[in-house]
PDB file of C-alpha atoms in Angstrom:
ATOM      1  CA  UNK Z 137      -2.171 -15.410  10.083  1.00 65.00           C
ATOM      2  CA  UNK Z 138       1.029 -12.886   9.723  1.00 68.00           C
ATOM      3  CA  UNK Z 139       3.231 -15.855  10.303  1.00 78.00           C
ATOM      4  CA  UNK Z 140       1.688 -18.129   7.387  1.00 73.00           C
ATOM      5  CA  UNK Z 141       1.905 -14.781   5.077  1.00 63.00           C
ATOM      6  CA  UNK Z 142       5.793 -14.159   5.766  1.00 67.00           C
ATOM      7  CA  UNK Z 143       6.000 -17.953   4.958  1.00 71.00           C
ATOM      8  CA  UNK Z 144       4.329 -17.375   1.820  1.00 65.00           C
ATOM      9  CA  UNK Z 145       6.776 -15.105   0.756  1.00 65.00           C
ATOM     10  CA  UNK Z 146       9.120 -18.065   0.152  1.00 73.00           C
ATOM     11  CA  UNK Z 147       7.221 -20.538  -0.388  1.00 77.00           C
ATOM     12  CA  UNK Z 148       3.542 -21.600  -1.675  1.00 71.00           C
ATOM     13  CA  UNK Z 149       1.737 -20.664  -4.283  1.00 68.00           C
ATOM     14  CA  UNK Z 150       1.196 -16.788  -4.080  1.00 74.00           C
ATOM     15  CA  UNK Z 151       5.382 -16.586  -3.439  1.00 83.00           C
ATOM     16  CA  UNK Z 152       5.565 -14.356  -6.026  1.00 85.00           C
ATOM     17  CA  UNK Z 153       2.646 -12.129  -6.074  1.00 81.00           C
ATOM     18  CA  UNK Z 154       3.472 -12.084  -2.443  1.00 80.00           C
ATOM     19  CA  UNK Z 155       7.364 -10.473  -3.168  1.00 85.00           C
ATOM     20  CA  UNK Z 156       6.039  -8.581  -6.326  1.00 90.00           C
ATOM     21  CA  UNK Z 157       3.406  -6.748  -3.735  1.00 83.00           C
ATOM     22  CA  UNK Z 158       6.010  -5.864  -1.498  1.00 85.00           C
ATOM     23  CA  UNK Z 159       8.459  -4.135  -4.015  1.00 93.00           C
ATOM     24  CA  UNK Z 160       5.769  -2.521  -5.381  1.00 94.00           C
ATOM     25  CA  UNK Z 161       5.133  -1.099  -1.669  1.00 89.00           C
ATOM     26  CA  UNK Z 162       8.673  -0.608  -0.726  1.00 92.00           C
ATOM     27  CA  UNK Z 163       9.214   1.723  -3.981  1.00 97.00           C
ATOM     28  CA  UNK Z 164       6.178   3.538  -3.590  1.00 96.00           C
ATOM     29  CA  UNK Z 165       6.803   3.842   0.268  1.00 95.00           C
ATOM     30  CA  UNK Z 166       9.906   5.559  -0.732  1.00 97.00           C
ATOM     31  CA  UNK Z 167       8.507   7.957  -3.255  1.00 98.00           C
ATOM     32  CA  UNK Z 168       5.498   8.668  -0.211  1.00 97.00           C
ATOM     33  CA  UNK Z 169       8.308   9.249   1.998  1.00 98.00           C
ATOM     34  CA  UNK Z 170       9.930  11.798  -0.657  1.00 98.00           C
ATOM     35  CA  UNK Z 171       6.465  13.063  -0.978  1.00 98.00           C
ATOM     36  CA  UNK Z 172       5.707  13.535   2.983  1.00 98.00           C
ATOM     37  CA  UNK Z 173       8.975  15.494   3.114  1.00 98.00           C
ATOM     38  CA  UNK Z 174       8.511  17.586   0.712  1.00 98.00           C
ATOM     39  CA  UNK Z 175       5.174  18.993   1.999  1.00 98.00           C
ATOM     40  CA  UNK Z 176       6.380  19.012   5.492  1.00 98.00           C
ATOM     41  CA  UNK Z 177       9.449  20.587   4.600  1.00 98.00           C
ATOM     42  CA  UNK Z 178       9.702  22.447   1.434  1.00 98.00           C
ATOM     43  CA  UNK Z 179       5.880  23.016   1.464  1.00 98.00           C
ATOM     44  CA  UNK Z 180       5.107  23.951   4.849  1.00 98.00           C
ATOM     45  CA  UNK Z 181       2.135  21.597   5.276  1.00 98.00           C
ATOM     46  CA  UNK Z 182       1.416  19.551   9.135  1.00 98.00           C
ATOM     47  CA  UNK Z 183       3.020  15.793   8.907  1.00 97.00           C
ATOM     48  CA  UNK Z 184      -0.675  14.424   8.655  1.00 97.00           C
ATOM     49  CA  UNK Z 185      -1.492  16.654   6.199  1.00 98.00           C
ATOM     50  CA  UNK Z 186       1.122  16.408   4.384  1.00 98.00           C
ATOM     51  CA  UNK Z 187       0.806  12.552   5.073  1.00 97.00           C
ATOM     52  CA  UNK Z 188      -2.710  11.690   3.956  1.00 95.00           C
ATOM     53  CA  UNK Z 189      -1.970  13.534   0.457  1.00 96.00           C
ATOM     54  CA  UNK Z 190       1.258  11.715  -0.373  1.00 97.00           C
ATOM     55  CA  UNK Z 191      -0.787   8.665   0.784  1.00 94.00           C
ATOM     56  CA  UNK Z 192      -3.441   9.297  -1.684  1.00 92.00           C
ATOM     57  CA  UNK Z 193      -1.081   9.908  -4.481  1.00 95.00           C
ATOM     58  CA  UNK Z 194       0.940   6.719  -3.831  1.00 95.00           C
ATOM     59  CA  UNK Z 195      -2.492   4.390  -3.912  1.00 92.00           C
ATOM     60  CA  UNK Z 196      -3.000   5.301  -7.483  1.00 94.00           C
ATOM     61  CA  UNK Z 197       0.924   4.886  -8.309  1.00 96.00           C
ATOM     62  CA  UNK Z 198       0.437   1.345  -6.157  1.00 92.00           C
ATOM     63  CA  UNK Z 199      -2.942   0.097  -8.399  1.00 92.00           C
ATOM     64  CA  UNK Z 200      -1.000   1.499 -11.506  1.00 94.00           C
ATOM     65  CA  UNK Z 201       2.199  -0.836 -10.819  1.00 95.00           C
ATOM     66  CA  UNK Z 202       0.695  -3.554  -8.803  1.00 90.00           C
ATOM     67  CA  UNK Z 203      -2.148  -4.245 -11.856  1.00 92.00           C
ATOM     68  CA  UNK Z 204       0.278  -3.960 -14.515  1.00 93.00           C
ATOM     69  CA  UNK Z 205       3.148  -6.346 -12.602  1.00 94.00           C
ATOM     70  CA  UNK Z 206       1.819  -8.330  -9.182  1.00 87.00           C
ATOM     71  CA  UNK Z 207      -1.212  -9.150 -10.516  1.00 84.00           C
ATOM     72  CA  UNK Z 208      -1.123  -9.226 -13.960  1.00 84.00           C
ATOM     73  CA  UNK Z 209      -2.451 -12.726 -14.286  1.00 83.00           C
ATOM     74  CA  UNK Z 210      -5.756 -11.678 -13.556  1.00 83.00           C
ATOM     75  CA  UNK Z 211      -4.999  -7.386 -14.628  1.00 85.00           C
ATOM     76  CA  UNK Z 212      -7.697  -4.831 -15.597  1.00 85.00           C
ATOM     77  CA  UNK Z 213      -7.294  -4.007 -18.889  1.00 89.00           C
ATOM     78  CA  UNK Z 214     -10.539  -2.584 -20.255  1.00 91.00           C
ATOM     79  CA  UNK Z 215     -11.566   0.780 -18.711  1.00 93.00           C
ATOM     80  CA  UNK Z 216     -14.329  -0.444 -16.667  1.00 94.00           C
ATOM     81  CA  UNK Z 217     -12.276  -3.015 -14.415  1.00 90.00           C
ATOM     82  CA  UNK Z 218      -9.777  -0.739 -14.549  1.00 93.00           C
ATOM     83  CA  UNK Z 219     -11.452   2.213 -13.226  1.00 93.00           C
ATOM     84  CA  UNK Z 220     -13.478  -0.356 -10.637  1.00 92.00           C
ATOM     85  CA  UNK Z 221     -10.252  -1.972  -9.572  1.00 89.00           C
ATOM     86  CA  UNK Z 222      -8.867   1.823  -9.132  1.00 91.00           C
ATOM     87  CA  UNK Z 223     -12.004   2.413  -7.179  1.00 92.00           C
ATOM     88  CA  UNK Z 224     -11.039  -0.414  -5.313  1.00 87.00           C
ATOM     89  CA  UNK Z 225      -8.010  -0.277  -3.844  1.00 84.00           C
ATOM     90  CA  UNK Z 226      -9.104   3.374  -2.681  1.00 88.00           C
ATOM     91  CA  UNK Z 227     -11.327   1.690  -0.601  1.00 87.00           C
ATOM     92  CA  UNK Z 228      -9.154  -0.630   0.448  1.00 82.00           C
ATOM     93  CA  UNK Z 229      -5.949   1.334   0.678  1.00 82.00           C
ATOM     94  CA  UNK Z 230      -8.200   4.406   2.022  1.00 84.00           C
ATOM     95  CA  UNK Z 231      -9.521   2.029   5.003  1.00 88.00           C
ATOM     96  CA  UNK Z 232      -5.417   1.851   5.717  1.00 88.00           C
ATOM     97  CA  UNK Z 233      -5.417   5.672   6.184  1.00 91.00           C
ATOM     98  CA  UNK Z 234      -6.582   6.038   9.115  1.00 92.00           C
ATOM     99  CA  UNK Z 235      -3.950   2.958  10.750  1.00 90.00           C
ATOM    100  CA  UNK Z 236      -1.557   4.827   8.837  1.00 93.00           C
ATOM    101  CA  UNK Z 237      -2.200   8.081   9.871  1.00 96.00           C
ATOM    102  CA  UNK Z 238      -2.958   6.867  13.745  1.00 95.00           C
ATOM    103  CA  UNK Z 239       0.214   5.005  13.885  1.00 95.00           C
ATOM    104  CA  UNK Z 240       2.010   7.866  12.909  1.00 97.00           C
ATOM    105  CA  UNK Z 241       0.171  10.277  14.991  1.00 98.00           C
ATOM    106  CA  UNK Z 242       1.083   8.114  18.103  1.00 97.00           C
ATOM    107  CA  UNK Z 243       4.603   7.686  17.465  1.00 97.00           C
ATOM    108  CA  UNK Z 244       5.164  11.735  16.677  1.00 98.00           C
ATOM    109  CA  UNK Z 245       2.663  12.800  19.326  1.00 97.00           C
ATOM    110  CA  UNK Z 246       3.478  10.226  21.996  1.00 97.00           C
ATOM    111  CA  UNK Z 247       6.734   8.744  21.786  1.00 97.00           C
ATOM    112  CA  UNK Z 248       8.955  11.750  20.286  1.00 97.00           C
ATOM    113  CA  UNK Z 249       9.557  10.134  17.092  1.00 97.00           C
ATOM    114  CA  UNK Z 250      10.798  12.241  14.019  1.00 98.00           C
ATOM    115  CA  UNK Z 251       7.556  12.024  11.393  1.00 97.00           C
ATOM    116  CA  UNK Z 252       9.795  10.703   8.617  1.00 97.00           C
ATOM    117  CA  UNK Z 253      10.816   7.236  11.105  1.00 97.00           C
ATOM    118  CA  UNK Z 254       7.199   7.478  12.155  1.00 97.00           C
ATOM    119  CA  UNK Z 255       6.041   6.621   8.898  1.00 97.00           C
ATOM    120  CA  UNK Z 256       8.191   3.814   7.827  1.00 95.00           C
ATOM    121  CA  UNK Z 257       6.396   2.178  10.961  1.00 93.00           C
ATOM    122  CA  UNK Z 258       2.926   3.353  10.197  1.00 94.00           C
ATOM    123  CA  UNK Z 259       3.720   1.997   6.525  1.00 93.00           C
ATOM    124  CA  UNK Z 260       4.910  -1.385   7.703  1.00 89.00           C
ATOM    125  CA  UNK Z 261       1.800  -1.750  10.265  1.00 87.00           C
ATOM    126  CA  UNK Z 262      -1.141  -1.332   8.049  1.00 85.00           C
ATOM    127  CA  UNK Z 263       1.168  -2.850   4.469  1.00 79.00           C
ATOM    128  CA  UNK Z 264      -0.226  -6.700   5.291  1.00 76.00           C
ATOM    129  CA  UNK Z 265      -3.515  -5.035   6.140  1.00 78.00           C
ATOM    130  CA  UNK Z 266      -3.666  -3.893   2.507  1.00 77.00           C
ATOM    131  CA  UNK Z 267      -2.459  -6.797   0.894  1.00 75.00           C
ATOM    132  CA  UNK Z 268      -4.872  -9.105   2.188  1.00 77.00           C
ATOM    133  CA  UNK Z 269      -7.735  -6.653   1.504  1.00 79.00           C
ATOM    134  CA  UNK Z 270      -6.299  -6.126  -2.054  1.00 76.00           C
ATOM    135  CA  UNK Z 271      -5.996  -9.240  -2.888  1.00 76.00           C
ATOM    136  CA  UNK Z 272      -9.313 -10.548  -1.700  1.00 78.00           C
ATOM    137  CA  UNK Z 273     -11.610  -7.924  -3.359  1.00 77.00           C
ATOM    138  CA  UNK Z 274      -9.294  -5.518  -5.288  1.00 79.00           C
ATOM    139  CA  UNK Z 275      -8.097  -8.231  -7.681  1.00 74.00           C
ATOM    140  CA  UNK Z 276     -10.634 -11.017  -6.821  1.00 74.00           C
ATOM    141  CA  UNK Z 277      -9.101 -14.012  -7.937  1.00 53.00           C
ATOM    142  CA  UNK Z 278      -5.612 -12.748  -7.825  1.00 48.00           C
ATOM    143  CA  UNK Z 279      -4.245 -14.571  -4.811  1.00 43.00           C
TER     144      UNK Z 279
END
């Protein structure tokens, strides 16, 4: 199942929803990265913490960019799919938190790695997780 999604990305017919997702969630895993340090760091918050919020605020950035570009073929534009399809991807994207969060918890906790490296792995582990979900219910239709 991975393997025939990494194909997709350059080839088949979701191609480019497939490589429009994943800039979406490599810019907004940056900006949650700039988030996480900043409450770890400047705010004095724990990594999960500070994790889960930054988490929370990139989801809405992610349904915000992802609707108006990956999926714009089949977008919410009137306020009630919009605030369903927001609704959404919480759900879906919220499921992810705790993979996120336990991913990152096990590499801090267990193998000694800084929080910041932790969560580029925790990001990348539950990322196809998400799309699949997203795609399948968030934006029915969309793949």
């Amino acid at each position: 199942m991975v393997r025939r999604y990494l194909r997709q990305l350059y080839v088949g017919p979701r191609a480019t929803q497939l490589r429009r997702f994943f800039t979406v969630g490599l810019l907004t895993a940056g900006i949650q990265m700039v988030l996480l340090w900043t409450f770890v760091d400047v705010v004095g918050l724990g990594y999960l913490v500070g994790a889960a919020v930054a988490i929370e605020i990139t989801i809405v950035l992610s349904y915000v960019l992802n609707n108006a570009w990956t999926f714009r073929a089949v977008q919410h534009t009137s306020l009630r799919p919009y605030l369903r399809g927001l609704v959404r991807t919480n759900v879906v994207r919220g499921s992810a938190i705790p993979i996120q969060l336990g991913v990152l918890a096990a590499l801090v906790e267990l193998q000694s790695v800084p929080y910041l490296a932790a969560n580029v792995g925790a990001i990348a582990v539950s990322g196809l997780y998400r799309y699949v979900l997203d795609t399948r219910w968030t934006w029915k239709g969309g793949a």
